[in-house]
CSV table of C-alpha atoms and ligand atoms in Angstrom, one decimal:
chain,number,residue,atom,x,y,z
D,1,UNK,CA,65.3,-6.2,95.9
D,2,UNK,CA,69.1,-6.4,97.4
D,3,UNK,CA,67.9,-5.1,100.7
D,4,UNK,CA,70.0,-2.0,100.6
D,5,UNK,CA,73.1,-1.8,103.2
D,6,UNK,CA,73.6,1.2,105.2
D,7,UNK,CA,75.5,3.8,103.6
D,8,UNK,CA,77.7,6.8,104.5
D,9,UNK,CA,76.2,10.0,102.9
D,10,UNK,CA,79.7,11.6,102.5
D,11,UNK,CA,80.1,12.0,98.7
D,12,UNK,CA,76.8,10.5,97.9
D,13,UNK,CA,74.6,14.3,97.6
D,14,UNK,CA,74.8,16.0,94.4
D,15,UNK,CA,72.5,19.0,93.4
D,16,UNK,CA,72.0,19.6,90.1
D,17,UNK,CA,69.1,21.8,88.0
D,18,UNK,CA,66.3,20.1,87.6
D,19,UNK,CA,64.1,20.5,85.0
D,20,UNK,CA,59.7,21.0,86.4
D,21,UNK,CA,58.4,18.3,83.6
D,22,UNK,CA,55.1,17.9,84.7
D,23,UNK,CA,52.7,19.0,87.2
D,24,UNK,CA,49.5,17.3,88.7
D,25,UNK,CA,47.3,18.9,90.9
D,26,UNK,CA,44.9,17.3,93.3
D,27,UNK,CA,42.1,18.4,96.0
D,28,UNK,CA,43.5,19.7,99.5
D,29,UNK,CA,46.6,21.4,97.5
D,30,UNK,CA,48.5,18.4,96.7
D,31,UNK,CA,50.6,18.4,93.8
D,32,UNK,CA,52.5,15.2,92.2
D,33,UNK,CA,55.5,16.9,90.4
D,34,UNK,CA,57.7,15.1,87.9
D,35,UNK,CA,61.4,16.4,87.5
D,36,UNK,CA,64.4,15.8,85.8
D,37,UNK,CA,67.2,15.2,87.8
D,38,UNK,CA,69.1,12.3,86.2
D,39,UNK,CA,71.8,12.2,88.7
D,40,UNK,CA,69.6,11.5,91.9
D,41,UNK,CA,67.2,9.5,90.3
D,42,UNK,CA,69.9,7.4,89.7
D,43,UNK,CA,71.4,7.4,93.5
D,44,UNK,CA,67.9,7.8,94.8
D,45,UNK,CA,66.6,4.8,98.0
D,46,UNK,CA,63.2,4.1,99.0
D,47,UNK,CA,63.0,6.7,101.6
D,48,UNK,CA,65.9,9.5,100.9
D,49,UNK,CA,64.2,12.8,99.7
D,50,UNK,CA,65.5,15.7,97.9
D,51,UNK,CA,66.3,19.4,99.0
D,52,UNK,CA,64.4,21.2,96.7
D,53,UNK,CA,64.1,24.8,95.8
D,54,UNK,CA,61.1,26.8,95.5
D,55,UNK,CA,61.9,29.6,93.4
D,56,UNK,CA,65.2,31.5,92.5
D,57,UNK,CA,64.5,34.3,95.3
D,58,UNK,CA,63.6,31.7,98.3
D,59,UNK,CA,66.7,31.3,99.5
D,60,UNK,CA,65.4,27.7,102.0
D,61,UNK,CA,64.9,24.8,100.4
D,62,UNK,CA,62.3,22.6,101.4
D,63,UNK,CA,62.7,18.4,101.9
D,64,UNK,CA,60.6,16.1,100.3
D,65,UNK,CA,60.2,12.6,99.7
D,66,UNK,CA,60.7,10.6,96.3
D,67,UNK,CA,58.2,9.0,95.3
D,68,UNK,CA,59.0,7.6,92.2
D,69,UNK,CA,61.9,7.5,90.2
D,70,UNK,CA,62.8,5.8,86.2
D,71,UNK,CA,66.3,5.6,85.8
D,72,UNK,CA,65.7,5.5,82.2
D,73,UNK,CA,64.4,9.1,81.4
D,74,UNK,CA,66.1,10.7,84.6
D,75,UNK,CA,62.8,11.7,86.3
D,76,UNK,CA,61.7,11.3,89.9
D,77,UNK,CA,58.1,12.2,91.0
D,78,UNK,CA,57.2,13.7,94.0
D,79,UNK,CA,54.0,14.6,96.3
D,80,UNK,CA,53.6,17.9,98.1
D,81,UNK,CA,50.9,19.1,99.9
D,82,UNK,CA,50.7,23.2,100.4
D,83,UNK,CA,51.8,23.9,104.0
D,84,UNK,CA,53.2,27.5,104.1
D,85,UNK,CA,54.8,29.8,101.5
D,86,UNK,CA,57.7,27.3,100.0
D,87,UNK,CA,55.6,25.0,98.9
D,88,UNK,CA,52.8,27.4,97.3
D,89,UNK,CA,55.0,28.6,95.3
D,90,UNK,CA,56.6,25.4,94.5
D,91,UNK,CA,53.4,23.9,93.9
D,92,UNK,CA,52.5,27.4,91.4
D,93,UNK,CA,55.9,26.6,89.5
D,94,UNK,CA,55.0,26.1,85.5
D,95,UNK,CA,56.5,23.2,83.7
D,96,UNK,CA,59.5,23.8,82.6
D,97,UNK,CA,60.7,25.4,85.4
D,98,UNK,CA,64.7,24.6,86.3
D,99,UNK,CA,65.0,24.1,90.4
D,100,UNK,CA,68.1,23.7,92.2
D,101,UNK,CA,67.6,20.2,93.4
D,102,UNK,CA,69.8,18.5,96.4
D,103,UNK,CA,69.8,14.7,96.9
D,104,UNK,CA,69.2,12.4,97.8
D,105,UNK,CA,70.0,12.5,101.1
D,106,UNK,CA,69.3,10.6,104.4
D,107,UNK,CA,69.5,6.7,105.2
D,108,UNK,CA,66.1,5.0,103.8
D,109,UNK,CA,64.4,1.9,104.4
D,110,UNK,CA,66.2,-1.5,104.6
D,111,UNK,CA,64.3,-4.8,103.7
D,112,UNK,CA,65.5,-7.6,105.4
D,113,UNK,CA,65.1,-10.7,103.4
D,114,UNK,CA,64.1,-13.4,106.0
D,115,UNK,CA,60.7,-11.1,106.7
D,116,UNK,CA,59.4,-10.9,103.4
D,117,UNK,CA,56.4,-10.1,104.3
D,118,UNK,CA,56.6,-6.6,104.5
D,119,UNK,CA,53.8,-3.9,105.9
D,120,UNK,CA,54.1,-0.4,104.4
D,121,UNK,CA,52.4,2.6,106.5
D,122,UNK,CA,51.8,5.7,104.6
D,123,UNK,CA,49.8,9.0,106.1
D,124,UNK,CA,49.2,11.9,104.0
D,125,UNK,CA,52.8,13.2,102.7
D,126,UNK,CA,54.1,9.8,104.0
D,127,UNK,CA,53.0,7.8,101.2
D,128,UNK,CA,55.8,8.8,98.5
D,129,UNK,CA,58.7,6.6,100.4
D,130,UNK,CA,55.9,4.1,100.7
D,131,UNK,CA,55.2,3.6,97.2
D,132,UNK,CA,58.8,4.3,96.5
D,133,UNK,CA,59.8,1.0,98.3
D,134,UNK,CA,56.6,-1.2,97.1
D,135,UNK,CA,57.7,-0.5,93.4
D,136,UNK,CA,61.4,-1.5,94.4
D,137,UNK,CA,60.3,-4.4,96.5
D,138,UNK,CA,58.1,-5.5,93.4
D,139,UNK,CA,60.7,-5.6,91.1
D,140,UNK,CA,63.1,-8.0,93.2
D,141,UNK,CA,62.2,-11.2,91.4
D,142,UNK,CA,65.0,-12.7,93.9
D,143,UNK,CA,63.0,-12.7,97.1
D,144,UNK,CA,59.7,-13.5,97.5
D,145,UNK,CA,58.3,-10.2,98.8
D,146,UNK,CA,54.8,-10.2,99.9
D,147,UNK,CA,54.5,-6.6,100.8
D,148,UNK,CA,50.9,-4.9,102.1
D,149,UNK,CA,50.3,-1.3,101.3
D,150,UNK,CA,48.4,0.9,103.9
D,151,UNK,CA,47.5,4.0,103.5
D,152,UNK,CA,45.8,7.0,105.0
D,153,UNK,CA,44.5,10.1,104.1
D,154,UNK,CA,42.0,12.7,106.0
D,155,UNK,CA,42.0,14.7,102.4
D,156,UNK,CA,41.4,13.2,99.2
D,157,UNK,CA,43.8,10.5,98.5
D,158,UNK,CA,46.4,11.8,95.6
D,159,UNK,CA,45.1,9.5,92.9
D,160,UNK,CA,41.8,7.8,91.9
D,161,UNK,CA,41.3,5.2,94.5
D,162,UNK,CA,39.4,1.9,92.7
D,163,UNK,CA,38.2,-1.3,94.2
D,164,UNK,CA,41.1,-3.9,94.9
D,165,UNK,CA,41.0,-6.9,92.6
D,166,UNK,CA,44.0,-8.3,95.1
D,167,UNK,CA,42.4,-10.3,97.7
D,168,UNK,CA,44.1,-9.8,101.2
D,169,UNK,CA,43.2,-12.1,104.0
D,170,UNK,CA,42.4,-10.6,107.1
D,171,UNK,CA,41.8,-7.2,106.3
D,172,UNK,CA,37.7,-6.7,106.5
D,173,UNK,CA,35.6,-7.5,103.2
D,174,UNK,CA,34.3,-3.9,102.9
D,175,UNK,CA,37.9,-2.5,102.8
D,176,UNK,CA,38.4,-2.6,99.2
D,177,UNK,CA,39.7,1.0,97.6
D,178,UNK,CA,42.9,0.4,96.5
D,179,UNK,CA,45.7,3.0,95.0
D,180,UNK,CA,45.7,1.7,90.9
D,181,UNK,CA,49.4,2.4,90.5
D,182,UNK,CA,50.1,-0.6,93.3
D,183,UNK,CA,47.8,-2.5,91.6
D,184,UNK,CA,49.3,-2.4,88.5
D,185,UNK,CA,52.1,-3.4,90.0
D,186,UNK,CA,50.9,-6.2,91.7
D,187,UNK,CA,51.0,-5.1,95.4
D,188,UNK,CA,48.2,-5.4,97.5
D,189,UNK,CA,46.9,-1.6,99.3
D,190,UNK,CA,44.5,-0.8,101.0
D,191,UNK,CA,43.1,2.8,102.3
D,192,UNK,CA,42.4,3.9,105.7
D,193,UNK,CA,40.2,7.5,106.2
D,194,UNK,CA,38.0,8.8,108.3
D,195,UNK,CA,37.0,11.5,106.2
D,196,UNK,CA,33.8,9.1,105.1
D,197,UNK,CA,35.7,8.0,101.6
D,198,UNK,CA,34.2,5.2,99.9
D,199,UNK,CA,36.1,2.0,100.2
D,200,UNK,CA,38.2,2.9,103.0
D,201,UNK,CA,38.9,1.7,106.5
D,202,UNK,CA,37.0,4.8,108.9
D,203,UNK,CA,39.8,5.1,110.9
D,204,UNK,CA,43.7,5.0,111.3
D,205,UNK,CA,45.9,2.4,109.0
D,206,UNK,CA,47.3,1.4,111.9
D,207,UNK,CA,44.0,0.0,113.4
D,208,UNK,CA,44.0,-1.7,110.4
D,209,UNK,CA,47.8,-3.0,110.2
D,210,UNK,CA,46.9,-4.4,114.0
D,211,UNK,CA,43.3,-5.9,112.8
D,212,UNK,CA,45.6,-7.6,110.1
D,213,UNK,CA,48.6,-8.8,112.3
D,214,UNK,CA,45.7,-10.4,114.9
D,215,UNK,CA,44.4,-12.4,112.0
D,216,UNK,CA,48.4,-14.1,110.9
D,217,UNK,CA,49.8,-17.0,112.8
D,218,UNK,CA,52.9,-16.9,115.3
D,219,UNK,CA,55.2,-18.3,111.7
D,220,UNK,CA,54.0,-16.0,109.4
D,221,UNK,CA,54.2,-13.2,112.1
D,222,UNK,CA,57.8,-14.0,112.4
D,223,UNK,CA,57.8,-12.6,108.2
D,224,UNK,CA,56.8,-9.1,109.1
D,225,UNK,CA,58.6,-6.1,108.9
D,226,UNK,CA,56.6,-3.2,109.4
D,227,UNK,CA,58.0,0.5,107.7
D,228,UNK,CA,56.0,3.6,108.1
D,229,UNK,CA,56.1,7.2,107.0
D,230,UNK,CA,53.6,10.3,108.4
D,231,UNK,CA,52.8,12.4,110.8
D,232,UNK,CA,54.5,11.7,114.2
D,233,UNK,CA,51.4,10.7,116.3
D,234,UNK,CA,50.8,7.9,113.7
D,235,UNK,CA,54.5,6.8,113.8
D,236,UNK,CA,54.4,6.5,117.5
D,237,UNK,CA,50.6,4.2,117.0
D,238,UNK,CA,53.3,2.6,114.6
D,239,UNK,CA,55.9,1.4,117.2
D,240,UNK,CA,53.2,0.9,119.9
D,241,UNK,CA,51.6,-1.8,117.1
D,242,UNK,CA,54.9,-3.2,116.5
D,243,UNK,CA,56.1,-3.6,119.9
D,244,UNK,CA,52.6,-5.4,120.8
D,245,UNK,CA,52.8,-7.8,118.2
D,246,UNK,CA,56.7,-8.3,118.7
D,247,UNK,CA,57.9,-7.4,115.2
D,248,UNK,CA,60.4,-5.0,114.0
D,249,UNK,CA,59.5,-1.6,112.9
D,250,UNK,CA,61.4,1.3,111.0
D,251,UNK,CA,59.6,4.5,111.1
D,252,UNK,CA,60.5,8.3,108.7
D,253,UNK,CA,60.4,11.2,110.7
D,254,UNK,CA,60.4,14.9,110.0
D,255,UNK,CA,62.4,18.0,111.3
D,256,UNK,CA,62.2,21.4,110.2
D,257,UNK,CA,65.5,21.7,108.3
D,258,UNK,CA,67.8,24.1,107.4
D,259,UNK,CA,70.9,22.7,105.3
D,260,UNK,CA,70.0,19.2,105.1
D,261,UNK,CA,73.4,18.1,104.9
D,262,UNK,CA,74.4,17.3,108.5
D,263,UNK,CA,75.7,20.6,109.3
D,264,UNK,CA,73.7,23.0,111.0
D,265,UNK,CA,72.1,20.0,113.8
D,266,UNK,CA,69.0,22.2,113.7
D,267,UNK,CA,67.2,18.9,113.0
D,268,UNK,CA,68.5,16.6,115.9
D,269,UNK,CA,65.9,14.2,117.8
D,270,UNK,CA,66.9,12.3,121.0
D,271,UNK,CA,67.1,8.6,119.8
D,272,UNK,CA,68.0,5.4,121.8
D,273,UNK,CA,71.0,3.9,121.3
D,274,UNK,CA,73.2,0.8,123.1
D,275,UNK,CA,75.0,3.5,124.8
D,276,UNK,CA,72.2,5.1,126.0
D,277,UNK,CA,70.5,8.3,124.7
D,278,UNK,CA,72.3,10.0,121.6
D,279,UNK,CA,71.0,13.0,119.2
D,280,UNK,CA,70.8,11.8,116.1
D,281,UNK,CA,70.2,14.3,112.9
D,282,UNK,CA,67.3,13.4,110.9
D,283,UNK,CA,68.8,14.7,107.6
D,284,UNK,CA,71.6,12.4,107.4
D,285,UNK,CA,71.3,10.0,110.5
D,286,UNK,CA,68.1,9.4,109.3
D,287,UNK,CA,65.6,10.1,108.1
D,288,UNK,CA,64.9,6.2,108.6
D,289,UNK,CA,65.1,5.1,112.1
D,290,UNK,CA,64.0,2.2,114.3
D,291,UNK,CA,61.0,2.8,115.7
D,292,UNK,CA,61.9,1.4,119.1
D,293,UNK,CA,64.8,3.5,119.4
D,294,UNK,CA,62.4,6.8,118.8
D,295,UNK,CA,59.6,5.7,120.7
D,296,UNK,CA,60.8,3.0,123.2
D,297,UNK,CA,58.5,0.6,124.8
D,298,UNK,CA,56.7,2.5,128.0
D,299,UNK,CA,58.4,1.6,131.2
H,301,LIG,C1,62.6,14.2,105.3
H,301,LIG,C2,61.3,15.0,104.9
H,301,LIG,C3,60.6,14.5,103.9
H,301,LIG,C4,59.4,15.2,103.6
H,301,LIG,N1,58.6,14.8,102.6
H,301,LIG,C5,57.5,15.5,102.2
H,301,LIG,C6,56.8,15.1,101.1
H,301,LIG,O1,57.1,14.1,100.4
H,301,LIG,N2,55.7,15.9,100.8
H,301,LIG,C7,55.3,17.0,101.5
H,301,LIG,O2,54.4,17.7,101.1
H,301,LIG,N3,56.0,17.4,102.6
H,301,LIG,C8,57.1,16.7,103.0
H,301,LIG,N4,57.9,17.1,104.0
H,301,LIG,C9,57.4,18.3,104.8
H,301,LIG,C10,57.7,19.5,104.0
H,301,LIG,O3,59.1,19.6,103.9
H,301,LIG,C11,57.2,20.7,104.8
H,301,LIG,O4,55.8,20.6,104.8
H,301,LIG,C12,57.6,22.0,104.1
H,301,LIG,O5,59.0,22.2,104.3
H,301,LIG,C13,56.8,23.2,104.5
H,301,LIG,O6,57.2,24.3,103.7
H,301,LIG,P1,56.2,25.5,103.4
H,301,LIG,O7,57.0,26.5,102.7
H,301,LIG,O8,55.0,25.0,102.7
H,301,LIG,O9,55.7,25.9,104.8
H,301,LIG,P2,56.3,27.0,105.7
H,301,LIG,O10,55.6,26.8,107.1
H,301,LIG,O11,56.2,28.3,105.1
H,301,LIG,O12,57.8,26.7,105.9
H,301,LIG,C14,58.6,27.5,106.7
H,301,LIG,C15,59.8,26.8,107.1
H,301,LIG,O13,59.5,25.8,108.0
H,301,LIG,C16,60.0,24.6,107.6
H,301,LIG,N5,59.0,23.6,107.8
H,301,LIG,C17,57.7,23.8,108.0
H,301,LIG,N6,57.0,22.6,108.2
H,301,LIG,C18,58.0,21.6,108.2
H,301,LIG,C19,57.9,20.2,108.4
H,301,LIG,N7,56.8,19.6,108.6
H,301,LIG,N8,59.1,19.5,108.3
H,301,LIG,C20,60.2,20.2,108.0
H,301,LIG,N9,60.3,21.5,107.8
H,301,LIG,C21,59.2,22.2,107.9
H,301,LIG,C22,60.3,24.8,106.1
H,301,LIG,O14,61.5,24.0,105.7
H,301,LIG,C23,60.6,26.2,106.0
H,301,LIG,O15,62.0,26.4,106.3
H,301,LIG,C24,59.0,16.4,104.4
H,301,LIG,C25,59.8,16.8,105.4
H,301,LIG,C26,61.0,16.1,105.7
H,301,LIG,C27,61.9,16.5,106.8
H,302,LIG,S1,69.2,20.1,108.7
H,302,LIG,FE1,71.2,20.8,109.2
H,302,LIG,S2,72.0,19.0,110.2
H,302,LIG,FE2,70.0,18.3,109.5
């Protein structure tokens, strides 16, 4: 992948109607929805999301994550779980459906080439920009990626986790369900849980992503690049794992959000920045962020 450059959002957000084309549903009210929206999965980053409506009468959209996108028949794919109203009805849509679809906006992930080796953090409605940027990091055939999937769920995972047939070195031998669709594409997952699911690390992923960064030596540490997505006590575990093992971390957050577009503020956070303290807004600052600048080493 040509680790993508920073980009100004201005003239970069288009909505169009997007076309429900299928819809999956999974235990603990997650739902994978495929959509047509040719125009944004064109544009669409590893970690930008879509504005999405719910229904004609809902007048707030809600933001969520690509997961997947194929250029080719204009679809993207994303994962919802049910939290309130929006996304009930969202989830209730029938295919077919046209939604008013915004994106995709925000700043994603950027893969720097001299740390190939890259560790992907995923929890619960994190894991779409995860296995967004493992698919795009798999198709680069002009670096040599090595990323490492982990992901965690405390529900069902989204999919039908199988035993990994991709050996991964320092991860524990009992650790072996895997998600198929990054197997199939050649990277290496594992899952974390401690909901007792077969296969799975019983704990956090980022026990496990600091179990695995204790077994690599000081070179091969200096290939890592850690990028996470999920709920914010796991981002902080992220930049606390990142700052002990000295490696550079970028982390997803989430703000309630109203426009999405930069200009209500409504979903400002208080980042770090060279000139000290700055609010940034997650829609368009972000959502991507480095995790030392959101969570900065303890004093
Ligand atoms: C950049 C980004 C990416 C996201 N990606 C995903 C994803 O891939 N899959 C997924 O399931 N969820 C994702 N979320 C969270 C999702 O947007 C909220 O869970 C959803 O808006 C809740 O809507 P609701 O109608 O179910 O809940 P309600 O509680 O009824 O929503 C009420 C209002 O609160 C806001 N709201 C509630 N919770 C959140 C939240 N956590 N973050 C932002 N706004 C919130 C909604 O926008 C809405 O305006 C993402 C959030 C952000 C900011
Ligand atoms: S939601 Fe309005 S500025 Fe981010």
């Amino acid at each position: 992948m040509s680790a993508p450059a920073a980009r100004p959002h201005r003239d970069t957000i288009i909505v169009e109607d997007a076309e429900l084309v299928a819809r999956q549903a999974w235990p603990g009210e997650q739902y994978v929805l495929r959509l047509r929206a040719p125009g944004i999965a064109a544009r669409a980053e590893p970690g930008s999301f879509v504005h999405l409506s719910c229904d004609a009468d809902r007048p707030m959209r809600r933001p969520l994550s690509i997961q997947r996108v194929d250029a080719a028949s204009g679809e993207i794919e994303i994962l919802l779980k049910v939290v309130g109203a929006g996304l009930r009805t969202l989830a209730a849509q029938p295919a077919g459906t046209r939604l008013s679809c915004m994106g995709p906006i925000g700043h994603g992930f950027v893969a720097h080439r001299e740390r190939p080796r890259a560790l992907l953090l995923g929890g619960g409605v994190g894991m779409p920009p995860m296995v967004f940027l493992a698919d795009r990091l798999s198709a680069d055939a002009t670096t040599g990626w090595r990323p490492l999937v982990l992901l965690g769920s405390e529900v069902p995972f989204p999919f039908r986790p199988r035993p990994s047939t991709i050996l991964v070195p320092g991860i524990p031998a009992g650790v072996i369900a895997a998600m198929p669709l990054l197997e199939e594409l050649g990277v290496p997952s594992r899952l974390a849980s401690r909901a007792g699911l077969p296969g799975c690390h019983a704990g956090f992923v980022t026990e496990l992503a600091a179990e695995w960064l204790a077994g690599l030596d000081a070179a091969s540490r200096a290939e890592v690049e850690i990028f996470a997505c999920g709920p914010t006590p796991m981002l902080e575990a992220t930049a606390r794992v990142a700052q002990r093992f000295g490696v550079p971390a970028q982390v997803s957050l989430e703000e309630f959000m109203a426009c999405a577009v930069g200009g209500c503020a409504g979903c400002a956070v208080r980042v770090a920045t060279p000139a000290g303290p700055a609010m940034k807004r997650v829609c368009v600052d972000g959502p991507v962020f480095d995790a030392s600048a959101v969570f900065p080493p303890p004093a």
